[in-house]
JSON list of C-alpha atoms in Angstrom, two decimals:
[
{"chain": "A", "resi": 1, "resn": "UNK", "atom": "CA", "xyz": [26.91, 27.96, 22.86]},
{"chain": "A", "resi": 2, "resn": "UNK", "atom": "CA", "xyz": [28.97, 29.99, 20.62]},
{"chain": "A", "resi": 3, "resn": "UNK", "atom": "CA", "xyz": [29.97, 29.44, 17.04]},
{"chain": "A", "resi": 4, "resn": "UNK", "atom": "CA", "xyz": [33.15, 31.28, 16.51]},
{"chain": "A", "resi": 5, "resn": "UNK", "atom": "CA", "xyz": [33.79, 33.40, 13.12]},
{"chain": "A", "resi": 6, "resn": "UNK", "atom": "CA", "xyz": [36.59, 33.57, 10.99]},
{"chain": "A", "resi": 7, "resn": "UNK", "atom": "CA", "xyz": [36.68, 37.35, 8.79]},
{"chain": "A", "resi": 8, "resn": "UNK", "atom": "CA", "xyz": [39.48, 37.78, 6.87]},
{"chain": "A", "resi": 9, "resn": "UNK", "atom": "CA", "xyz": [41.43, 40.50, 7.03]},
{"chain": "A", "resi": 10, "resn": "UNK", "atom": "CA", "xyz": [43.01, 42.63, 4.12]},
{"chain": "A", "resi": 11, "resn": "UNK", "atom": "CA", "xyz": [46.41, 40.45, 4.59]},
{"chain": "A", "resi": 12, "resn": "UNK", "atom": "CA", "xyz": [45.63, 36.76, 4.43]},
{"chain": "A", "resi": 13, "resn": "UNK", "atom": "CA", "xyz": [48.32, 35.89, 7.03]},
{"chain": "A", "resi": 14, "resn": "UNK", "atom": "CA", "xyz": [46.17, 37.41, 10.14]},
{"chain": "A", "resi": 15, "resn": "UNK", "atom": "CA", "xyz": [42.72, 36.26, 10.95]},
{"chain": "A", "resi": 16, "resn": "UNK", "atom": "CA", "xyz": [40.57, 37.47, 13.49]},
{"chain": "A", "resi": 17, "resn": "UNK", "atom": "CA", "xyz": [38.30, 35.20, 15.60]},
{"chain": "A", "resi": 18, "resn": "UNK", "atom": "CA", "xyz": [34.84, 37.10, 16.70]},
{"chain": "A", "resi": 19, "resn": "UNK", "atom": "CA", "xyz": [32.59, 35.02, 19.12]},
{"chain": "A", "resi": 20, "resn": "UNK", "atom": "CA", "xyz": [29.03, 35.35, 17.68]},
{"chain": "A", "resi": 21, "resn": "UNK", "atom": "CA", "xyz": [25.80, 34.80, 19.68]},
{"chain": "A", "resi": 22, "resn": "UNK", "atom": "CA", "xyz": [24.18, 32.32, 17.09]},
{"chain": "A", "resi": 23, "resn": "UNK", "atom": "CA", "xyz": [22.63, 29.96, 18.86]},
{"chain": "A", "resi": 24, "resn": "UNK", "atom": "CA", "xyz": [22.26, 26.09, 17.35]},
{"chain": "A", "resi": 25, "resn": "UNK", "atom": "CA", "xyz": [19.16, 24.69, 17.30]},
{"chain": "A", "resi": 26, "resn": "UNK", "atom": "CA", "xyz": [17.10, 21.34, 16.93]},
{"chain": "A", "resi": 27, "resn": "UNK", "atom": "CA", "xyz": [15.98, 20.99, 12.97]},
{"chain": "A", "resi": 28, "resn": "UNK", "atom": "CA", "xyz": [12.14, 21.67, 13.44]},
{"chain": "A", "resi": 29, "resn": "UNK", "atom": "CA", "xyz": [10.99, 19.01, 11.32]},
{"chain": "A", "resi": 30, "resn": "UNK", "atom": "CA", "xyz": [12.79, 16.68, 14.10]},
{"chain": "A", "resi": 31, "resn": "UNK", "atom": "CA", "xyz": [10.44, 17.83, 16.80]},
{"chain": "A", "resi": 32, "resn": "UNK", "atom": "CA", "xyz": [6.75, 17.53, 14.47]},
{"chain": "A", "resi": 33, "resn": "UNK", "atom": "CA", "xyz": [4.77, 14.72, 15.61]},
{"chain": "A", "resi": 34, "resn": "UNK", "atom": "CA", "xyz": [5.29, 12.01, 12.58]},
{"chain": "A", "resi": 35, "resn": "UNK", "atom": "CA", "xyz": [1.61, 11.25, 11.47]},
{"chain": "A", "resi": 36, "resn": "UNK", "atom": "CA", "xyz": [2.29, 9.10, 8.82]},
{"chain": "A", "resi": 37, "resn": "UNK", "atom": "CA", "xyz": [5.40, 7.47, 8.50]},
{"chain": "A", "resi": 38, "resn": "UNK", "atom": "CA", "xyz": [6.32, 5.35, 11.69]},
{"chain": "A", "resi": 39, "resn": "UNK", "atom": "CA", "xyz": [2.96, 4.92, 13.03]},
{"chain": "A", "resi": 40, "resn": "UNK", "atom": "CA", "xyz": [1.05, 1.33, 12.73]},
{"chain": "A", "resi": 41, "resn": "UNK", "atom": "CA", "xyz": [-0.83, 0.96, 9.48]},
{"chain": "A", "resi": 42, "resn": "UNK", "atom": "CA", "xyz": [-4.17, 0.75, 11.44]},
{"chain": "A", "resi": 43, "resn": "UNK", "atom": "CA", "xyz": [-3.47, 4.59, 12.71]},
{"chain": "A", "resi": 44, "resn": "UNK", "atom": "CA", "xyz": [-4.03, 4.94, 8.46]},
{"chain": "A", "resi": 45, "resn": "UNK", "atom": "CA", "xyz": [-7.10, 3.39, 7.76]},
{"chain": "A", "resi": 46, "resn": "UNK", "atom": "CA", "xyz": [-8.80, 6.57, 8.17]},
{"chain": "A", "resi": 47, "resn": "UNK", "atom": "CA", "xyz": [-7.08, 8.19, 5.45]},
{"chain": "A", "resi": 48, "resn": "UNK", "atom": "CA", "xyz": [-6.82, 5.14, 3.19]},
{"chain": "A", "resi": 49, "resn": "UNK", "atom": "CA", "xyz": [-8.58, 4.40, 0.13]},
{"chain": "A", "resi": 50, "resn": "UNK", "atom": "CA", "xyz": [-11.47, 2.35, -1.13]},
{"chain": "A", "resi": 51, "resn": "UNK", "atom": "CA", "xyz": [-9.09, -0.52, -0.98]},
{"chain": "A", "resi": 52, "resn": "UNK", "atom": "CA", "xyz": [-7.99, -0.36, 2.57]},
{"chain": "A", "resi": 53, "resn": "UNK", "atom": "CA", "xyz": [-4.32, 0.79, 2.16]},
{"chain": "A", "resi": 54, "resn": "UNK", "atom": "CA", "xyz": [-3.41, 4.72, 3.05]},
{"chain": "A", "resi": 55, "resn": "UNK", "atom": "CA", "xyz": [-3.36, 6.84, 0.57]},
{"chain": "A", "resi": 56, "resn": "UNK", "atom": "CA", "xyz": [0.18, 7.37, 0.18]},
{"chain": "A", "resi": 57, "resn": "UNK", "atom": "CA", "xyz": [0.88, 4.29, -0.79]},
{"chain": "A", "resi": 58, "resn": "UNK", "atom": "CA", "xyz": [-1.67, 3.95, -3.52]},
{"chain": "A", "resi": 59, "resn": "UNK", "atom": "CA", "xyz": [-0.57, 7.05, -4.44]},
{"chain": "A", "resi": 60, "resn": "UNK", "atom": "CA", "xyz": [2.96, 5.55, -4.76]},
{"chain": "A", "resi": 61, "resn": "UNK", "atom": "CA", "xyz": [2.21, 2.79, -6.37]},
{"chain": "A", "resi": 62, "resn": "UNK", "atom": "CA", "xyz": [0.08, 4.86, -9.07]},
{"chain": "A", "resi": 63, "resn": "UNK", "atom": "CA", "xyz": [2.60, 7.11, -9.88]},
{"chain": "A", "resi": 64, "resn": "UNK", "atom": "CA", "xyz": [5.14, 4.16, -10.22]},
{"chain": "A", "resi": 65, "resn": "UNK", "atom": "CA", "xyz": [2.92, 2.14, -12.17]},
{"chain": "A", "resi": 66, "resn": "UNK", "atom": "CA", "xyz": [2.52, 5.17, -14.88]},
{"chain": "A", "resi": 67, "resn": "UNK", "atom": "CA", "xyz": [6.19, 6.48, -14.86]},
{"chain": "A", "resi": 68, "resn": "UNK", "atom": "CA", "xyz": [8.82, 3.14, -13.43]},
{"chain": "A", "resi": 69, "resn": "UNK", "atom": "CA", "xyz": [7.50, -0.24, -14.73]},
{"chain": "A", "resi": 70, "resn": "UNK", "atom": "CA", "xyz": [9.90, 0.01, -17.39]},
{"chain": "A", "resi": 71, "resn": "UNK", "atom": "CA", "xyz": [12.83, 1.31, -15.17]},
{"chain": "A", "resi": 72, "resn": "UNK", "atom": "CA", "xyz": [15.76, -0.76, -15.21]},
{"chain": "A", "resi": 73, "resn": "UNK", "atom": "CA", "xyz": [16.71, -1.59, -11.39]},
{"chain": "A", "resi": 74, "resn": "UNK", "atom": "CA", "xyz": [13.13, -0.14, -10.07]},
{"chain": "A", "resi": 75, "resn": "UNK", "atom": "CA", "xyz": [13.35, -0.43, -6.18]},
{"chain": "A", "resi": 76, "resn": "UNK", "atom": "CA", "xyz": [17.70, -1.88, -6.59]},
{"chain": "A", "resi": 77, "resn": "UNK", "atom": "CA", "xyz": [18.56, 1.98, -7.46]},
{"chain": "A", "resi": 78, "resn": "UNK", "atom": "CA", "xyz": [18.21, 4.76, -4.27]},
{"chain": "A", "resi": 79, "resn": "UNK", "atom": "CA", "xyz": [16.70, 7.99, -5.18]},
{"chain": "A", "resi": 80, "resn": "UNK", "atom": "CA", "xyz": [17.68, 11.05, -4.04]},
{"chain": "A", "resi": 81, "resn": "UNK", "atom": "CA", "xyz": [17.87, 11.98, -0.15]},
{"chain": "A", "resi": 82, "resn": "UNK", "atom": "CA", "xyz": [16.75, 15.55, -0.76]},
{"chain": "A", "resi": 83, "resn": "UNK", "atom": "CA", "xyz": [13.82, 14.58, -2.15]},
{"chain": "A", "resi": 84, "resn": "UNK", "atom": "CA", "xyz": [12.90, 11.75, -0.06]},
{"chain": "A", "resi": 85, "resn": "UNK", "atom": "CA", "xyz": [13.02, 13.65, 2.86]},
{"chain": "A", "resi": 86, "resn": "UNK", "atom": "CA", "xyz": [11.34, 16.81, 1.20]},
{"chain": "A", "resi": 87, "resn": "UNK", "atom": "CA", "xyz": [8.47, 13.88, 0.32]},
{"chain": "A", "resi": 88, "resn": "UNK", "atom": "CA", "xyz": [8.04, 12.39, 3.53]},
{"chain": "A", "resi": 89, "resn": "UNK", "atom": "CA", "xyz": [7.87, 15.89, 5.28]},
{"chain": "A", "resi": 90, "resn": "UNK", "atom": "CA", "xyz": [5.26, 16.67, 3.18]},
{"chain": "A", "resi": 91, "resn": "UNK", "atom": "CA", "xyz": [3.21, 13.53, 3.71]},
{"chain": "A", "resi": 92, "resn": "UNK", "atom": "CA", "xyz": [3.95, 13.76, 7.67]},
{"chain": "A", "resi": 93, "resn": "UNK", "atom": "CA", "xyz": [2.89, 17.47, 7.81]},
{"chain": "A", "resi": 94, "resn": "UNK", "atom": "CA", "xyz": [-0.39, 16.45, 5.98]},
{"chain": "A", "resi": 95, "resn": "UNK", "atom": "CA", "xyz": [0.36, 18.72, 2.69]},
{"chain": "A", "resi": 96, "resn": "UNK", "atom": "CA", "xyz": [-0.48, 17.79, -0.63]},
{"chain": "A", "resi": 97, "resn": "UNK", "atom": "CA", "xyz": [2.34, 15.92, -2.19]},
{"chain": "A", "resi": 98, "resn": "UNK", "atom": "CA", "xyz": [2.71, 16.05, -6.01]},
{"chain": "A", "resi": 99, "resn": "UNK", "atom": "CA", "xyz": [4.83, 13.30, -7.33]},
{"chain": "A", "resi": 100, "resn": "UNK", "atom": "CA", "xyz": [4.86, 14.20, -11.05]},
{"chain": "A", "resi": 101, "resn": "UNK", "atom": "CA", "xyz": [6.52, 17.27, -10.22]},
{"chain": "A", "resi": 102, "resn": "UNK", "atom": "CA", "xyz": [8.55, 16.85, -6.67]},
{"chain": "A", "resi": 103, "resn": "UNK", "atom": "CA", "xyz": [9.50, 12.92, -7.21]},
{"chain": "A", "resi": 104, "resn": "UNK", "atom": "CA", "xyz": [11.37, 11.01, -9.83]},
{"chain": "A", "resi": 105, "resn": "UNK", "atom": "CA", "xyz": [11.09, 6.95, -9.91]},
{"chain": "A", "resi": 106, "resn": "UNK", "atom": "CA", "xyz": [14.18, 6.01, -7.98]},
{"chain": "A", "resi": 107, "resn": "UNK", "atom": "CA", "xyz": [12.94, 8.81, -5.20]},
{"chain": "A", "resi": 108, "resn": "UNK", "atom": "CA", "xyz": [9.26, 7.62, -5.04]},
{"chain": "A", "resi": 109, "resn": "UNK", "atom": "CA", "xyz": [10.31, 3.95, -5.14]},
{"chain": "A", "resi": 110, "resn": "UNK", "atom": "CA", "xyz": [13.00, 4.90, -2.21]},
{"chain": "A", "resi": 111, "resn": "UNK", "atom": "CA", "xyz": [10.17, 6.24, -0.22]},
{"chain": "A", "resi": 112, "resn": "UNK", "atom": "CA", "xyz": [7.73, 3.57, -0.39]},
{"chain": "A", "resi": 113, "resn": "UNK", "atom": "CA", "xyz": [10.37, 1.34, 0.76]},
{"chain": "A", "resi": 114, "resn": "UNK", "atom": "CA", "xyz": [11.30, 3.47, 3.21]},
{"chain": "A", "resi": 115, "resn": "UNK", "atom": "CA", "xyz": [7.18, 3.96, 4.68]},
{"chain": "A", "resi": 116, "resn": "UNK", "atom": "CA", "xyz": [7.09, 0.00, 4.91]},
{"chain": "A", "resi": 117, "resn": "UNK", "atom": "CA", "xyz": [10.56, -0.21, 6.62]},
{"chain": "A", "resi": 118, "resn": "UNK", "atom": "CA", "xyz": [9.27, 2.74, 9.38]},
{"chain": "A", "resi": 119, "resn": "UNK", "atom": "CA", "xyz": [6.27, 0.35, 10.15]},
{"chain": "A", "resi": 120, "resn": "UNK", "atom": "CA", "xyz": [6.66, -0.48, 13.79]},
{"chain": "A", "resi": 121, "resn": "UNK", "atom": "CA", "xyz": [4.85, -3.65, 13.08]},
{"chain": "A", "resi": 122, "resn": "UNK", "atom": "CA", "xyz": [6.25, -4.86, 9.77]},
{"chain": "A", "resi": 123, "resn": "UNK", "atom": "CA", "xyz": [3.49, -6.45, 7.33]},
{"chain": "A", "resi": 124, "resn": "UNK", "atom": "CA", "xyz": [4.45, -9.83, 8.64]},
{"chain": "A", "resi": 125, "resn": "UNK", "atom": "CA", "xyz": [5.10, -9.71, 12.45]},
{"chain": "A", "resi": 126, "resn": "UNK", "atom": "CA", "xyz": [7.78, -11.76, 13.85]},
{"chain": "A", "resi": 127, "resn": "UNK", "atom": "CA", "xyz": [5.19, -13.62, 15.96]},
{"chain": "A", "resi": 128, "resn": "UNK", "atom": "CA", "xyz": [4.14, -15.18, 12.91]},
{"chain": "A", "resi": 129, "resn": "UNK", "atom": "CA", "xyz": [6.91, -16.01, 10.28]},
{"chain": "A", "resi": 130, "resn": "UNK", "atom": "CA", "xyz": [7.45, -19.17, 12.35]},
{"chain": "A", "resi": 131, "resn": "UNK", "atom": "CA", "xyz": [4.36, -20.71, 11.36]},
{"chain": "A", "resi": 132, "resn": "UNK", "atom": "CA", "xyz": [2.67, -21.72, 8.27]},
{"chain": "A", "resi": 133, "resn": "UNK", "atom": "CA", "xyz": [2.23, -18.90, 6.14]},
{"chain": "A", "resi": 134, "resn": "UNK", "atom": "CA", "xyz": [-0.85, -19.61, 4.41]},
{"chain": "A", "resi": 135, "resn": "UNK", "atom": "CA", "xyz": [-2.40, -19.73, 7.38]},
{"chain": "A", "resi": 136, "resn": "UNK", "atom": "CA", "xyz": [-0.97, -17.03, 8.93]},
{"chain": "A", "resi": 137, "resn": "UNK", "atom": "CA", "xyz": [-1.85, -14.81, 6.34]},
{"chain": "A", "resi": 138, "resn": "UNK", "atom": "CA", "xyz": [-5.64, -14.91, 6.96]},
{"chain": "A", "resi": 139, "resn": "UNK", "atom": "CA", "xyz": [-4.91, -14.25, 10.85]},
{"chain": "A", "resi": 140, "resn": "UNK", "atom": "CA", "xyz": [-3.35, -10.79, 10.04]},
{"chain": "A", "resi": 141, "resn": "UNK", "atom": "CA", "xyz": [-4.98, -7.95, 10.91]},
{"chain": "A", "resi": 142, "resn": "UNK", "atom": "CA", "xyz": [-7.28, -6.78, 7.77]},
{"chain": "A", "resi": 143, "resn": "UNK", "atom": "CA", "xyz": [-5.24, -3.19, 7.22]},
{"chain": "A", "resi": 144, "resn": "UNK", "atom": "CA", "xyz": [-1.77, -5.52, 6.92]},
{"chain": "A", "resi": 145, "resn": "UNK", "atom": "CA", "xyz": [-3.70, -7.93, 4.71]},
{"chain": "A", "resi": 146, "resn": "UNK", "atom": "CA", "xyz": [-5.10, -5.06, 2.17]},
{"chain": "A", "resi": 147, "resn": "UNK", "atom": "CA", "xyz": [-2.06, -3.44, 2.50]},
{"chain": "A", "resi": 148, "resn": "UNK", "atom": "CA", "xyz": [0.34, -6.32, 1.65]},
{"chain": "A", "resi": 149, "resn": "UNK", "atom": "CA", "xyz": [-3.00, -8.04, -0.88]},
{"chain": "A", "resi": 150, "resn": "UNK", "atom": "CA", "xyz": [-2.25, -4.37, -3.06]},
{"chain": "A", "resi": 151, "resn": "UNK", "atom": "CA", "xyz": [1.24, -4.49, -3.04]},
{"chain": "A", "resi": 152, "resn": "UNK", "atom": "CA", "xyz": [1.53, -8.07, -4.06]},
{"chain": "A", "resi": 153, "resn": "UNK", "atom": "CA", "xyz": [-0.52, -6.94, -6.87]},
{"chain": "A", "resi": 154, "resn": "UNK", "atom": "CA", "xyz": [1.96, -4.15, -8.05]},
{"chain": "A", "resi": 155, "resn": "UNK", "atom": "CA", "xyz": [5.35, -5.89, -7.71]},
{"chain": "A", "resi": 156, "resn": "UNK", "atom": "CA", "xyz": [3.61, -8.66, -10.19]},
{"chain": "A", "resi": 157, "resn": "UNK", "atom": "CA", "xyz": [2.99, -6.39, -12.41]},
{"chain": "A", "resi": 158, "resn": "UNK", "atom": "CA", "xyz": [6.54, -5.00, -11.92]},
{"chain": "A", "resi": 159, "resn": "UNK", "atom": "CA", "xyz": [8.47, -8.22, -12.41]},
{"chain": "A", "resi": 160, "resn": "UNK", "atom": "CA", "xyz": [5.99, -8.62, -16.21]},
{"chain": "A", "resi": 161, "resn": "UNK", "atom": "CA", "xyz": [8.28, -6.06, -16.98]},
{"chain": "A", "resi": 162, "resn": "UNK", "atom": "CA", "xyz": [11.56, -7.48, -15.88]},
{"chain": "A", "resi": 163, "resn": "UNK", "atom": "CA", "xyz": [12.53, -8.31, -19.49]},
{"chain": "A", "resi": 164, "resn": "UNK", "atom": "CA", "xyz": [13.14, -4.14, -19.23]},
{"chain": "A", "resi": 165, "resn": "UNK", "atom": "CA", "xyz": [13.68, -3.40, -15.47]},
{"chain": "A", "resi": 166, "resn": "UNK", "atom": "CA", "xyz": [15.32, -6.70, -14.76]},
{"chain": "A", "resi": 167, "resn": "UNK", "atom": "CA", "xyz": [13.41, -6.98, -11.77]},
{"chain": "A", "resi": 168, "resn": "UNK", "atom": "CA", "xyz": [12.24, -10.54, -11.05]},
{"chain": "A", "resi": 169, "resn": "UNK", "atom": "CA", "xyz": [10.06, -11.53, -8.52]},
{"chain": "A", "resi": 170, "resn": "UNK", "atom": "CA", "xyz": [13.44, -12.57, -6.83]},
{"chain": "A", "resi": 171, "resn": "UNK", "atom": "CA", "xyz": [14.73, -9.28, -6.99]},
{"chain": "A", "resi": 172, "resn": "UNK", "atom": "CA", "xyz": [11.75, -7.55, -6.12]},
{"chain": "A", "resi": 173, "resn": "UNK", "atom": "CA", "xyz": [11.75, -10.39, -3.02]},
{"chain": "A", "resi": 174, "resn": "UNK", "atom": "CA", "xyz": [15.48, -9.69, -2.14]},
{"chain": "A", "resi": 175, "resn": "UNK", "atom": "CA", "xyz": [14.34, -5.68, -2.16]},
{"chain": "A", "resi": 176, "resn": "UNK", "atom": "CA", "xyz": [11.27, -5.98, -0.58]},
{"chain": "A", "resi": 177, "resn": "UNK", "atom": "CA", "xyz": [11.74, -8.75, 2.04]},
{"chain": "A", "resi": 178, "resn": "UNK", "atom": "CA", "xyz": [13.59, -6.63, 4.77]},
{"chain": "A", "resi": 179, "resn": "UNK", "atom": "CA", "xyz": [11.07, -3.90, 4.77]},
{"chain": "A", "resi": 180, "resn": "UNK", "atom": "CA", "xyz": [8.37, -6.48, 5.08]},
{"chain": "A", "resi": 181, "resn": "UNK", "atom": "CA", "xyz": [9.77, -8.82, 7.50]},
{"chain": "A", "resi": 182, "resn": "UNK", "atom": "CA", "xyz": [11.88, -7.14, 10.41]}
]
């Protein structure tokens, strides 16, 4: 496939068209195996932390617990693509990720929403939101009950701050629900 090439000449009335042998190609981070967003969370376990859930999201959650409880719309307000994607490239390819420098609140919040949206099992399977609940939640498999046990933990202490963020635990449900329930 050929691109073609405009190059201006010195009158700006005539153009001339050059074929160019430039070939496109696939965006290489397209063709990496993902390793850790999009794979089940019990794929993770190996890399996750004392508390059962992978690393990245305790890492997440840290960093948002230090810099965006006190963020007004925390989780409501996207962050920025770039960034995001930079982010989850780096966590896929393995490479240290440092979110004080290469994240902001609205990114890192994006992308933890993002990592629980990409589960191919969400946190609550479909086979059992049409049972009781309670119950339910015992049967699930121990990485989805850490995982979801830790996160329940943080968005509490997110909506104590909701007299700032004005994120309720409605809010945070509205935001959250999709990702966990698919």
């Amino acid at each position: 496939y050929h691109l073609p090439v405009f190059i201006p000449q010195k009158s700006l009335s005539s153009i001339q068209v050059r074929r160019t042998t430039n070939k496109v190609s696939p965006d290489p981070q397209f063709s990496r195996e993902r390793s850790t967003f999009g794979v089940p969370l019990e794929t993770l376990i190996q890399d996750a932390t004392q508390c059962g859930v992978p690393f990245l999201v305790t890492q997440m959650v840290e960093y948002l617990e230090v810099f965006g409880l006190e963020r007004v719309g925390i989780f409501r307000i996207s962050g920025s693509v770039n960034k995001i994607k930079k982010l989850k490239q780096k966590y896929n390819q393995g490479e240290k990720v440092d979110l004080v420098s290469d994240g902001d609140v609205d990114s890192v919040a994006s992308l933890l929403k993002l990592f629980l949206k990409e589960l191919p099992v969400a946190v609550f399977p479909d086979n059992i939101c049409s049972e009781n609940l309670r119950q339910l939640l015992s049967c699930l498999p121990k990485a989805h009950q850490n995982l979801l046990q830790f996160l329940s933990a943080f968005l509490l202490k997110v909506a104590t701050y909701s007299a700032v963020n004005f994120m309720t635990l409605e809010n945070l449900a509205i935001v959250f629900g999709p990702a966990l329930f698919k």
